Amino acid sequence: MNLVLISLLTLVVIGAVSAIILFIVAKKFHVVEDHRIDEVEEVLPAANCGGCGYPGCRNFAEACVKADELGDLHCPVGGNDTMKRVAELLGKVAVAKAPTLAVVRCNGTCEHRPRYNEYDGVKHCFIAHNLYSGESSCSWGCLGFGDCELACEFDAIKVNPITKIPEVDEDKCTACGACVRACPKMLIELRKKGPKGRRVYVDCRNQDKGNIVSKACSVGCIGCAKCQKVCKHDAITIENNLAFIHDDKCKLCRDCVVVCPTNSIIDVNFPVSKNKLYAPVVVEEVVGDL
């Protein structure tokens, strides 16, 4: 009987001492969290997409509270309206940013970029990219297996079953950047949406020399620099045999679209012009076996 009592008392003492130690440790290392973090998190869209550069909305809220200013912080899903509400809660100033959206820089459809072989493996771009260059002679083009589509939480990007090229739904795209990170070919980038959704960009990422590009794809950029020479706004640079249009400098004059010999420069959402030089290029759908 005495042995049982001693055991019980021992357990009681150990439990009491442990509780005291835990209480002291909890008090000593207690962190008082700023209540404003909860308030900021409530106005965020709770997408937890990582487009802001932080792993979740909670972490982004903490960064906003701790930051001296909000100039470098932006929630792409909530946009300027959300950041304005965050700024009001924190008594800080939010810098309005031009809306952006994802752009797929590849126009290598079956018509423009013939397929010479067929990939018979796991239908994921990341896996296929690490195994071989692709089904055509363009090793820079889209593989078309839809890693970007799987990564998008907003149903904003779909692989066209006919062209095998992803297409972005402008009304659904939040510019979270998930598709950008998912593409192993680095074909998707975030660009300014532009006034009335109008934008001009080089729809190609091929960095091979011109003659190699021409054989691989009829609408690939050959790095001829004609677009750069005609641009009056210094918005186009040529690097690694590839033209690039800087959307922060581009004035949407479309002179580069006119002079491009391969139609690799795309103008989006412009009205049909009476000037035939600016008439949109109509691409017929390719049906049948790809």
PDB file of C-alpha atoms in Angstrom:
ATOM      1  CA  MET A   1       0.000   0.000   0.000  1.00  0.00           C
ATOM      2  CA  ASN A   2       2.788   2.385   0.913  1.00  0.00           C
ATOM      3  CA  LEU A   3       4.460   1.621  -2.410  1.00  0.00           C
ATOM      4  CA  VAL A   4       1.310   2.612  -4.294  1.00  0.00           C
ATOM      5  CA  LEU A   5       0.997   5.889  -2.383  1.00  0.00           C
ATOM      6  CA  ILE A   6       4.629   6.695  -2.932  1.00  0.00           C
ATOM      7  CA  SER A   7       4.219   6.082  -6.669  1.00  0.00           C
ATOM      8  CA  LEU A   8       1.146   8.311  -6.852  1.00  0.00           C
ATOM      9  CA  LEU A   9       2.837  11.093  -4.891  1.00  0.00           C
ATOM     10  CA  THR A  10       5.879  10.827  -7.108  1.00  0.00           C
ATOM     11  CA  LEU A  11       3.746  11.211 -10.232  1.00  0.00           C
ATOM     12  CA  VAL A  12       1.899  14.169  -8.701  1.00  0.00           C
ATOM     13  CA  VAL A  13       5.182  15.907  -7.829  1.00  0.00           C
ATOM     14  CA  ILE A  14       6.653  15.260 -11.291  1.00  0.00           C
ATOM     15  CA  GLY A  15       3.479  16.576 -12.940  1.00  0.00           C
ATOM     16  CA  ALA A  16       3.420  19.676 -10.742  1.00  0.00           C
ATOM     17  CA  VAL A  17       7.095  20.442 -11.335  1.00  0.00           C
ATOM     18  CA  SER A  18       6.670  19.918 -15.104  1.00  0.00           C
ATOM     19  CA  ALA A  19       3.656  22.229 -15.164  1.00  0.00           C
ATOM     20  CA  ILE A  20       5.593  24.934 -13.316  1.00  0.00           C
ATOM     21  CA  ILE A  21       8.529  24.611 -15.712  1.00  0.00           C
ATOM     22  CA  LEU A  22       6.258  24.794 -18.754  1.00  0.00           C
ATOM     23  CA  PHE A  23       4.502  27.837 -17.301  1.00  0.00           C
ATOM     24  CA  ILE A  24       7.794  29.648 -16.691  1.00  0.00           C
ATOM     25  CA  VAL A  25       9.094  28.794 -20.184  1.00  0.00           C
ATOM     26  CA  ALA A  26       5.833  29.903 -21.812  1.00  0.00           C
ATOM     27  CA  LYS A  27       5.951  33.229 -19.967  1.00  0.00           C
ATOM     28  CA  LYS A  28       9.610  33.794 -20.750  1.00  0.00           C
ATOM     29  CA  PHE A  29       9.335  33.054 -24.482  1.00  0.00           C
ATOM     30  CA  HIS A  30       5.829  34.384 -25.027  1.00  0.00           C
ATOM     31  CA  VAL A  31       5.576  36.437 -28.205  1.00  0.00           C
ATOM     32  CA  VAL A  32       2.907  39.105 -28.384  1.00  0.00           C
ATOM     33  CA  GLU A  33       1.563  39.083 -31.934  1.00  0.00           C
ATOM     34  CA  ASP A  34       0.398  42.328 -33.455  1.00  0.00           C
ATOM     35  CA  HIS A  35      -3.410  42.256 -33.731  1.00  0.00           C
ATOM     36  CA  ARG A  36      -3.139  44.121 -37.019  1.00  0.00           C
ATOM     37  CA  ILE A  37      -1.849  40.951 -38.683  1.00  0.00           C
ATOM     38  CA  ASP A  38      -5.272  39.361 -38.205  1.00  0.00           C
ATOM     39  CA  GLU A  39      -6.996  42.479 -39.516  1.00  0.00           C
ATOM     40  CA  VAL A  40      -4.837  42.589 -42.648  1.00  0.00           C
ATOM     41  CA  GLU A  41      -5.269  38.872 -43.261  1.00  0.00           C
ATOM     42  CA  GLU A  42      -9.053  39.297 -43.191  1.00  0.00           C
ATOM     43  CA  VAL A  43      -9.013  41.719 -46.138  1.00  0.00           C
ATOM     44  CA  LEU A  44      -6.711  39.531 -48.227  1.00  0.00           C
ATOM     45  CA  PRO A  45      -8.299  37.125 -50.740  1.00  0.00           C
ATOM     46  CA  ALA A  46      -7.095  33.992 -48.875  1.00  0.00           C
ATOM     47  CA  ALA A  47      -5.811  32.503 -52.127  1.00  0.00           C
ATOM     48  CA  ASN A  48      -2.472  31.488 -50.593  1.00  0.00           C
ATOM     49  CA  CYS A  49      -1.106  31.376 -54.143  1.00  0.00           C
ATOM     50  CA  GLY A  50       2.365  32.748 -53.434  1.00  0.00           C
ATOM     51  CA  GLY A  51       2.050  35.433 -56.097  1.00  0.00           C
ATOM     52  CA  CYS A  52       3.047  38.090 -53.562  1.00  0.00           C
ATOM     53  CA  GLY A  53       6.347  36.328 -52.957  1.00  0.00           C
ATOM     54  CA  TYR A  54       5.308  34.878 -49.596  1.00  0.00           C
ATOM     55  CA  PRO A  55       4.152  31.306 -48.870  1.00  0.00           C
ATOM     56  CA  GLY A  56       0.688  32.369 -47.762  1.00  0.00           C
ATOM     57  CA  CYS A  57      -1.623  35.279 -47.012  1.00  0.00           C
ATOM     58  CA  ARG A  58      -0.725  35.132 -43.315  1.00  0.00           C
ATOM     59  CA  ASN A  59       2.954  35.597 -44.052  1.00  0.00           C
ATOM     60  CA  PHE A  60       2.161  38.426 -46.453  1.00  0.00           C
ATOM     61  CA  ALA A  61       0.044  40.111 -43.769  1.00  0.00           C
ATOM     62  CA  GLU A  62       2.962  39.914 -41.332  1.00  0.00           C
ATOM     63  CA  ALA A  63       5.271  41.442 -43.931  1.00  0.00           C
ATOM     64  CA  CYS A  64       2.848  44.312 -44.515  1.00  0.00           C
ATOM     65  CA  VAL A  65       2.601  45.054 -40.792  1.00  0.00           C
ATOM     66  CA  LYS A  66       6.362  44.966 -40.280  1.00  0.00           C
ATOM     67  CA  ALA A  67       7.267  46.957 -43.392  1.00  0.00           C
ATOM     68  CA  ASP A  68       7.940  50.677 -43.142  1.00  0.00           C
ATOM     69  CA  GLU A  69       6.183  51.208 -46.469  1.00  0.00           C
ATOM     70  CA  LEU A  70       4.133  49.089 -48.875  1.00  0.00           C
ATOM     71  CA  GLY A  71       5.845  50.098 -52.111  1.00  0.00           C
ATOM     72  CA  ASP A  72       7.499  46.712 -52.628  1.00  0.00           C
ATOM     73  CA  LEU A  73       4.527  44.676 -51.412  1.00  0.00           C
ATOM     74  CA  HIS A  74       1.613  43.802 -53.643  1.00  0.00           C
ATOM     75  CA  CYS A  75      -1.152  41.204 -53.695  1.00  0.00           C
ATOM     76  CA  PRO A  76      -1.712  40.308 -57.365  1.00  0.00           C
ATOM     77  CA  VAL A  77      -4.999  38.525 -56.694  1.00  0.00           C
ATOM     78  CA  GLY A  78      -6.581  41.337 -54.683  1.00  0.00           C
ATOM     79  CA  GLY A  79      -4.992  44.048 -56.779  1.00  0.00           C
ATOM     80  CA  ASN A  80      -4.851  47.750 -55.993  1.00  0.00           C
ATOM     81  CA  ASP A  81      -8.222  47.788 -54.190  1.00  0.00           C
ATOM     82  CA  THR A  82      -7.045  45.231 -51.643  1.00  0.00           C
ATOM     83  CA  MET A  83      -3.725  46.987 -51.123  1.00  0.00           C
ATOM     84  CA  LYS A  84      -5.584  50.246 -50.582  1.00  0.00           C
ATOM     85  CA  ARG A  85      -7.608  48.631 -47.784  1.00  0.00           C
ATOM     86  CA  VAL A  86      -4.413  47.199 -46.271  1.00  0.00           C
ATOM     87  CA  ALA A  87      -2.819  50.645 -46.359  1.00  0.00           C
ATOM     88  CA  GLU A  88      -5.832  52.195 -44.621  1.00  0.00           C
ATOM     89  CA  LEU A  89      -5.671  49.627 -41.822  1.00  0.00           C
ATOM     90  CA  LEU A  90      -1.970  50.222 -41.266  1.00  0.00           C
ATOM     91  CA  GLY A  91      -1.899  53.959 -41.839  1.00  0.00           C
ATOM     92  CA  LYS A  92       0.537  53.559 -44.707  1.00  0.00           C
ATOM     93  CA  VAL A  93       0.552  54.480 -48.378  1.00  0.00           C
ATOM     94  CA  ALA A  94      -0.043  51.856 -51.058  1.00  0.00           C
ATOM     95  CA  VAL A  95       1.536  52.346 -54.455  1.00  0.00           C
ATOM     96  CA  ALA A  96      -0.885  51.553 -57.281  1.00  0.00           C
ATOM     97  CA  LYS A  97       0.573  49.127 -59.801  1.00  0.00           C
ATOM     98  CA  ALA A  98      -0.432  48.435 -63.367  1.00  0.00           C
ATOM     99  CA  PRO A  99      -2.407  45.189 -63.657  1.00  0.00           C
ATOM    100  CA  THR A 100      -0.536  42.277 -65.163  1.00  0.00           C
ATOM    101  CA  LEU A 101      -1.448  38.878 -66.534  1.00  0.00           C
ATOM    102  CA  ALA A 102       0.263  35.758 -67.763  1.00  0.00           C
ATOM    103  CA  VAL A 103       1.450  35.629 -71.372  1.00  0.00           C
ATOM    104  CA  VAL A 104       2.529  32.446 -73.164  1.00  0.00           C
ATOM    105  CA  ARG A 105       5.442  33.298 -75.436  1.00  0.00           C
ATOM    106  CA  CYS A 106       5.099  30.502 -77.952  1.00  0.00           C
ATOM    107  CA  ASN A 107       3.044  30.346 -81.136  1.00  0.00           C
ATOM    108  CA  GLY A 108       4.444  27.017 -82.246  1.00  0.00           C
ATOM    109  CA  THR A 109       1.185  25.435 -83.333  1.00  0.00           C
ATOM    110  CA  CYS A 110       1.147  22.354 -85.525  1.00  0.00           C
ATOM    111  CA  GLU A 111       0.848  24.612 -88.559  1.00  0.00           C
ATOM    112  CA  HIS A 112       3.869  26.702 -87.663  1.00  0.00           C
ATOM    113  CA  ARG A 113       6.018  24.064 -85.989  1.00  0.00           C
ATOM    114  CA  PRO A 114       5.581  20.569 -87.485  1.00  0.00           C
ATOM    115  CA  ARG A 115       5.942  17.600 -85.141  1.00  0.00           C
ATOM    116  CA  TYR A 116       8.448  14.968 -86.237  1.00  0.00           C
ATOM    117  CA  ASN A 117       8.036  12.531 -83.365  1.00  0.00           C
ATOM    118  CA  GLU A 118       5.648  11.672 -80.572  1.00  0.00           C
ATOM    119  CA  TYR A 119       6.490  11.576 -76.900  1.00  0.00           C
ATOM    120  CA  ASP A 120       5.411   8.298 -75.322  1.00  0.00           C
ATOM    121  CA  GLY A 121       5.912   8.864 -71.630  1.00  0.00           C
ATOM    122  CA  VAL A 122       4.477  10.586 -68.573  1.00  0.00           C
ATOM    123  CA  LYS A 123       2.473  13.552 -69.827  1.00  0.00           C
ATOM    124  CA  HIS A 124       4.077  16.234 -67.700  1.00  0.00           C
ATOM    125  CA  CYS A 125       6.172  19.077 -69.070  1.00  0.00           C
ATOM    126  CA  PHE A 126       8.712  18.924 -66.251  1.00  0.00           C
ATOM    127  CA  ILE A 127       9.403  15.223 -66.808  1.00  0.00           C
ATOM    128  CA  ALA A 128       9.422  15.469 -70.604  1.00  0.00           C
ATOM    129  CA  HIS A 129      11.708  18.513 -70.504  1.00  0.00           C
ATOM    130  CA  ASN A 130      14.306  16.547 -68.559  1.00  0.00           C
ATOM    131  CA  LEU A 131      14.130  13.599 -70.968  1.00  0.00           C
ATOM    132  CA  TYR A 132      14.206  15.170 -74.425  1.00  0.00           C
ATOM    133  CA  SER A 133      13.922  18.423 -76.384  1.00  0.00           C
ATOM    134  CA  GLY A 134      10.390  18.060 -77.716  1.00  0.00           C
ATOM    135  CA  GLU A 135       8.298  16.676 -80.529  1.00  0.00           C
ATOM    136  CA  SER A 136       9.565  19.211 -83.054  1.00  0.00           C
ATOM    137  CA  SER A 137      12.947  20.576 -84.082  1.00  0.00           C
ATOM    138  CA  CYS A 138      12.396  23.611 -81.850  1.00  0.00           C
ATOM    139  CA  SER A 139      13.859  22.761 -78.460  1.00  0.00           C
ATOM    140  CA  TRP A 140      12.569  26.036 -76.969  1.00  0.00           C
ATOM    141  CA  GLY A 141       8.878  25.602 -77.705  1.00  0.00           C
ATOM    142  CA  CYS A 142       5.908  24.565 -75.590  1.00  0.00           C
ATOM    143  CA  LEU A 143       5.601  20.862 -74.812  1.00  0.00           C
ATOM    144  CA  GLY A 144       1.846  21.162 -74.392  1.00  0.00           C
ATOM    145  CA  PHE A 145       1.322  18.727 -71.519  1.00  0.00           C
ATOM    146  CA  GLY A 146      -0.332  21.296 -69.264  1.00  0.00           C
ATOM    147  CA  ASP A 147       1.823  21.701 -66.145  1.00  0.00           C
ATOM    148  CA  CYS A 148       0.747  25.345 -66.223  1.00  0.00           C
ATOM    149  CA  GLU A 149      -2.899  24.322 -66.353  1.00  0.00           C
ATOM    150  CA  LEU A 150      -2.490  22.032 -63.357  1.00  0.00           C
ATOM    151  CA  ALA A 151      -0.705  24.733 -61.380  1.00  0.00           C
ATOM    152  CA  CYS A 152      -3.395  27.377 -61.905  1.00  0.00           C
ATOM    153  CA  GLU A 153      -5.871  27.541 -59.026  1.00  0.00           C
ATOM    154  CA  PHE A 154      -8.136  29.976 -60.865  1.00  0.00           C
ATOM    155  CA  ASP A 155      -8.880  27.928 -63.995  1.00  0.00           C
ATOM    156  CA  ALA A 156      -7.343  30.746 -66.038  1.00  0.00           C
ATOM    157  CA  ILE A 157      -5.103  28.799 -68.400  1.00  0.00           C
ATOM    158  CA  LYS A 158      -5.989  25.863 -70.627  1.00  0.00           C
ATOM    159  CA  VAL A 159      -4.049  23.903 -73.239  1.00  0.00           C
ATOM    160  CA  ASN A 160      -5.831  24.157 -76.578  1.00  0.00           C
ATOM    161  CA  PRO A 161      -6.379  20.538 -77.708  1.00  0.00           C
ATOM    162  CA  ILE A 162      -5.899  21.519 -81.358  1.00  0.00           C
ATOM    163  CA  THR A 163      -2.885  23.841 -81.231  1.00  0.00           C
ATOM    164  CA  LYS A 164      -1.303  22.196 -78.146  1.00  0.00           C
ATOM    165  CA  ILE A 165      -0.493  25.692 -76.861  1.00  0.00           C
ATOM    166  CA  PRO A 166      -1.818  27.066 -73.522  1.00  0.00           C
ATOM    167  CA  GLU A 167      -4.276  29.939 -73.725  1.00  0.00           C
ATOM    168  CA  VAL A 168      -4.865  32.448 -70.923  1.00  0.00           C
ATOM    169  CA  ASP A 169      -8.340  33.634 -69.957  1.00  0.00           C
ATOM    170  CA  GLU A 170      -7.777  37.329 -69.255  1.00  0.00           C
ATOM    171  CA  ASP A 171     -10.920  37.621 -67.138  1.00  0.00           C
ATOM    172  CA  LYS A 172      -9.801  34.848 -64.794  1.00  0.00           C
ATOM    173  CA  CYS A 173      -6.037  35.419 -64.646  1.00  0.00           C
ATOM    174  CA  THR A 174      -4.936  36.972 -61.351  1.00  0.00           C
ATOM    175  CA  ALA A 175      -1.220  37.182 -62.243  1.00  0.00           C
ATOM    176  CA  CYS A 176      -0.347  34.949 -59.284  1.00  0.00           C
ATOM    177  CA  GLY A 177       2.602  33.534 -61.243  1.00  0.00           C
ATOM    178  CA  ALA A 178       1.876  29.852 -60.552  1.00  0.00           C
ATOM    179  CA  CYS A 179       1.954  29.004 -64.258  1.00  0.00           C
ATOM    180  CA  VAL A 180       5.191  30.954 -64.669  1.00  0.00           C
ATOM    181  CA  ARG A 181       6.884  28.846 -62.033  1.00  0.00           C
ATOM    182  CA  ALA A 182       5.405  25.620 -63.417  1.00  0.00           C
ATOM    183  CA  CYS A 183       6.705  26.007 -66.977  1.00  0.00           C
ATOM    184  CA  PRO A 184      10.120  24.291 -67.333  1.00  0.00           C
ATOM    185  CA  LYS A 185      10.689  26.030 -70.678  1.00  0.00           C
ATOM    186  CA  MET A 186      10.202  29.474 -69.095  1.00  0.00           C
ATOM    187  CA  LEU A 187       7.722  30.370 -71.824  1.00  0.00           C
ATOM    188  CA  ILE A 188       5.216  32.114 -69.562  1.00  0.00           C
ATOM    189  CA  GLU A 189       5.825  35.545 -68.120  1.00  0.00           C
ATOM    190  CA  LEU A 190       3.797  38.252 -66.410  1.00  0.00           C
ATOM    191  CA  ARG A 191       3.331  41.356 -68.515  1.00  0.00           C
ATOM    192  CA  LYS A 192       1.352  44.542 -68.095  1.00  0.00           C
ATOM    193  CA  LYS A 193      -2.212  44.047 -69.186  1.00  0.00           C
ATOM    194  CA  GLY A 194      -2.123  47.362 -71.025  1.00  0.00           C
ATOM    195  CA  PRO A 195      -4.855  49.948 -71.617  1.00  0.00           C
ATOM    196  CA  LYS A 196      -8.051  48.180 -72.723  1.00  0.00           C
ATOM    197  CA  GLY A 197      -6.076  44.941 -72.537  1.00  0.00           C
ATOM    198  CA  ARG A 198      -3.900  45.935 -75.489  1.00  0.00           C
ATOM    199  CA  ARG A 199      -0.315  44.755 -75.552  1.00  0.00           C
ATOM    200  CA  VAL A 200       2.475  43.922 -77.946  1.00  0.00           C
ATOM    201  CA  TYR A 201       5.066  41.245 -77.328  1.00  0.00           C
ATOM    202  CA  VAL A 202       7.417  38.811 -79.034  1.00  0.00           C
ATOM    203  CA  ASP A 203       5.632  35.471 -79.131  1.00  0.00           C
ATOM    204  CA  CYS A 204       8.797  33.389 -79.156  1.00  0.00           C
ATOM    205  CA  ARG A 205      11.589  32.298 -76.816  1.00  0.00           C
ATOM    206  CA  ASN A 206      13.909  30.563 -79.298  1.00  0.00           C
ATOM    207  CA  GLN A 207      17.499  31.741 -78.842  1.00  0.00           C
ATOM    208  CA  ASP A 208      18.983  29.808 -81.743  1.00  0.00           C
ATOM    209  CA  LYS A 209      20.394  31.584 -84.782  1.00  0.00           C
ATOM    210  CA  GLY A 210      18.013  32.770 -87.469  1.00  0.00           C
ATOM    211  CA  ASN A 211      18.473  30.014 -90.022  1.00  0.00           C
ATOM    212  CA  ILE A 212      17.952  27.322 -87.373  1.00  0.00           C
ATOM    213  CA  VAL A 213      14.822  29.062 -86.090  1.00  0.00           C
ATOM    214  CA  SER A 214      13.358  29.411 -89.598  1.00  0.00           C
ATOM    215  CA  LYS A 215      13.673  25.688 -90.220  1.00  0.00           C
ATOM    216  CA  ALA A 216      12.069  24.852 -86.884  1.00  0.00           C
ATOM    217  CA  CYS A 217       9.148  27.310 -86.814  1.00  0.00           C
ATOM    218  CA  SER A 218       7.684  29.633 -89.432  1.00  0.00           C
ATOM    219  CA  VAL A 219       6.776  32.301 -86.852  1.00  0.00           C
ATOM    220  CA  GLY A 220       9.919  32.170 -84.717  1.00  0.00           C
ATOM    221  CA  CYS A 221      12.003  35.245 -83.973  1.00  0.00           C
ATOM    222  CA  ILE A 222      15.169  35.237 -86.103  1.00  0.00           C
ATOM    223  CA  GLY A 223      16.829  38.150 -84.310  1.00  0.00           C
ATOM    224  CA  CYS A 224      16.996  40.293 -87.452  1.00  0.00           C
ATOM    225  CA  ALA A 225      16.687  43.507 -85.354  1.00  0.00           C
ATOM    226  CA  LYS A 226      14.284  45.170 -87.786  1.00  0.00           C
ATOM    227  CA  CYS A 227      11.859  45.744 -84.920  1.00  0.00           C
ATOM    228  CA  GLN A 228      14.581  47.315 -82.804  1.00  0.00           C
ATOM    229  CA  LYS A 229      15.595  49.703 -85.591  1.00  0.00           C
ATOM    230  CA  VAL A 230      12.056  50.893 -86.251  1.00  0.00           C
ATOM    231  CA  CYS A 231      11.140  51.412 -82.567  1.00  0.00           C
ATOM    232  CA  LYS A 232      11.157  55.104 -81.690  1.00  0.00           C
ATOM    233  CA  HIS A 233      10.783  54.505 -77.969  1.00  0.00           C
ATOM    234  CA  ASP A 234      13.829  52.338 -77.268  1.00  0.00           C
ATOM    235  CA  ALA A 235      11.473  49.603 -76.079  1.00  0.00           C
ATOM    236  CA  ILE A 236      13.076  46.666 -77.884  1.00  0.00           C
ATOM    237  CA  THR A 237      16.345  44.923 -77.134  1.00  0.00           C
ATOM    238  CA  ILE A 238      18.049  42.020 -78.879  1.00  0.00           C
ATOM    239  CA  GLU A 239      19.848  39.471 -76.735  1.00  0.00           C
ATOM    240  CA  ASN A 240      20.881  35.911 -77.571  1.00  0.00           C
ATOM    241  CA  ASN A 241      19.374  36.196 -81.075  1.00  0.00           C
ATOM    242  CA  LEU A 242      15.975  37.049 -79.594  1.00  0.00           C
ATOM    243  CA  ALA A 243      13.990  40.290 -79.525  1.00  0.00           C
ATOM    244  CA  PHE A 244      12.269  41.399 -76.339  1.00  0.00           C
ATOM    245  CA  ILE A 245       9.735  44.209 -75.928  1.00  0.00           C
ATOM    246  CA  HIS A 246       9.850  46.040 -72.587  1.00  0.00           C
ATOM    247  CA  ASP A 247       6.252  46.777 -71.668  1.00  0.00           C
ATOM    248  CA  ASP A 248       7.229  49.703 -69.440  1.00  0.00           C
ATOM    249  CA  LYS A 249       8.598  51.536 -72.492  1.00  0.00           C
ATOM    250  CA  CYS A 250       6.319  50.276 -75.255  1.00  0.00           C
ATOM    251  CA  LYS A 251       3.838  52.896 -76.520  1.00  0.00           C
ATOM    252  CA  LEU A 252       1.805  50.358 -78.506  1.00  0.00           C
ATOM    253  CA  CYS A 253       2.520  52.048 -81.826  1.00  0.00           C
ATOM    254  CA  ARG A 254       2.867  48.609 -83.470  1.00  0.00           C
ATOM    255  CA  ASP A 255       5.545  49.686 -85.937  1.00  0.00           C
ATOM    256  CA  CYS A 256       7.468  46.590 -84.904  1.00  0.00           C
ATOM    257  CA  VAL A 257       4.486  44.400 -85.802  1.00  0.00           C
ATOM    258  CA  VAL A 258       4.544  45.754 -89.346  1.00  0.00           C
ATOM    259  CA  VAL A 259       8.239  45.191 -90.039  1.00  0.00           C
ATOM    260  CA  CYS A 260       8.592  41.749 -88.426  1.00  0.00           C
ATOM    261  CA  PRO A 261       9.299  39.371 -91.337  1.00  0.00           C
ATOM    262  CA  THR A 262       8.159  36.258 -89.473  1.00  0.00           C
ATOM    263  CA  ASN A 263       5.048  37.599 -87.686  1.00  0.00           C
ATOM    264  CA  SER A 264       6.575  36.636 -84.375  1.00  0.00           C
ATOM    265  CA  ILE A 265       5.456  39.916 -82.764  1.00  0.00           C
ATOM    266  CA  ILE A 266       1.874  39.716 -81.530  1.00  0.00           C
ATOM    267  CA  ASP A 267      -0.565  42.593 -80.999  1.00  0.00           C
ATOM    268  CA  VAL A 268      -3.504  41.690 -78.786  1.00  0.00           C
ATOM    269  CA  ASN A 269      -6.958  43.273 -78.378  1.00  0.00           C
ATOM    270  CA  PHE A 270      -6.434  46.040 -80.911  1.00  0.00           C
ATOM    271  CA  PRO A 271      -9.402  47.050 -83.084  1.00  0.00           C
ATOM    272  CA  VAL A 272      -9.312  45.944 -86.693  1.00  0.00           C
ATOM    273  CA  SER A 273      -7.597  48.741 -88.573  1.00  0.00           C
ATOM    274  CA  LYS A 274      -8.519  49.989 -92.024  1.00  0.00           C
ATOM    275  CA  ASN A 275      -4.814  50.073 -92.698  1.00  0.00           C
ATOM    276  CA  LYS A 276      -3.997  46.691 -94.176  1.00  0.00           C
ATOM    277  CA  LEU A 277      -0.555  46.845 -92.642  1.00  0.00           C
ATOM    278  CA  TYR A 278      -2.173  46.335 -89.266  1.00  0.00           C
ATOM    279  CA  ALA A 279      -4.765  43.774 -90.333  1.00  0.00           C
ATOM    280  CA  PRO A 280      -4.686  40.870 -87.861  1.00  0.00           C
ATOM    281  CA  VAL A 281      -3.143  37.627 -89.017  1.00  0.00           C
ATOM    282  CA  VAL A 282      -5.794  34.910 -89.156  1.00  0.00           C
ATOM    283  CA  VAL A 283      -4.528  31.458 -88.207  1.00  0.00           C
ATOM    284  CA  GLU A 284      -6.718  28.609 -89.371  1.00  0.00           C
ATOM    285  CA  GLU A 285      -7.308  25.759 -86.976  1.00  0.00           C
ATOM    286  CA  VAL A 286      -5.350  22.618 -87.721  1.00  0.00           C
ATOM    287  CA  VAL A 287      -7.490  19.532 -87.636  1.00  0.00           C
ATOM    288  CA  GLY A 288      -6.578  15.924 -87.957  1.00  0.00           C
ATOM    289  CA  ASP A 289      -3.574  14.120 -86.601  1.00  0.00           C
ATOM    290  CA  LEU A 290      -0.950  16.240 -84.907  1.00  0.00           C
TER     291      LEU A 290
END
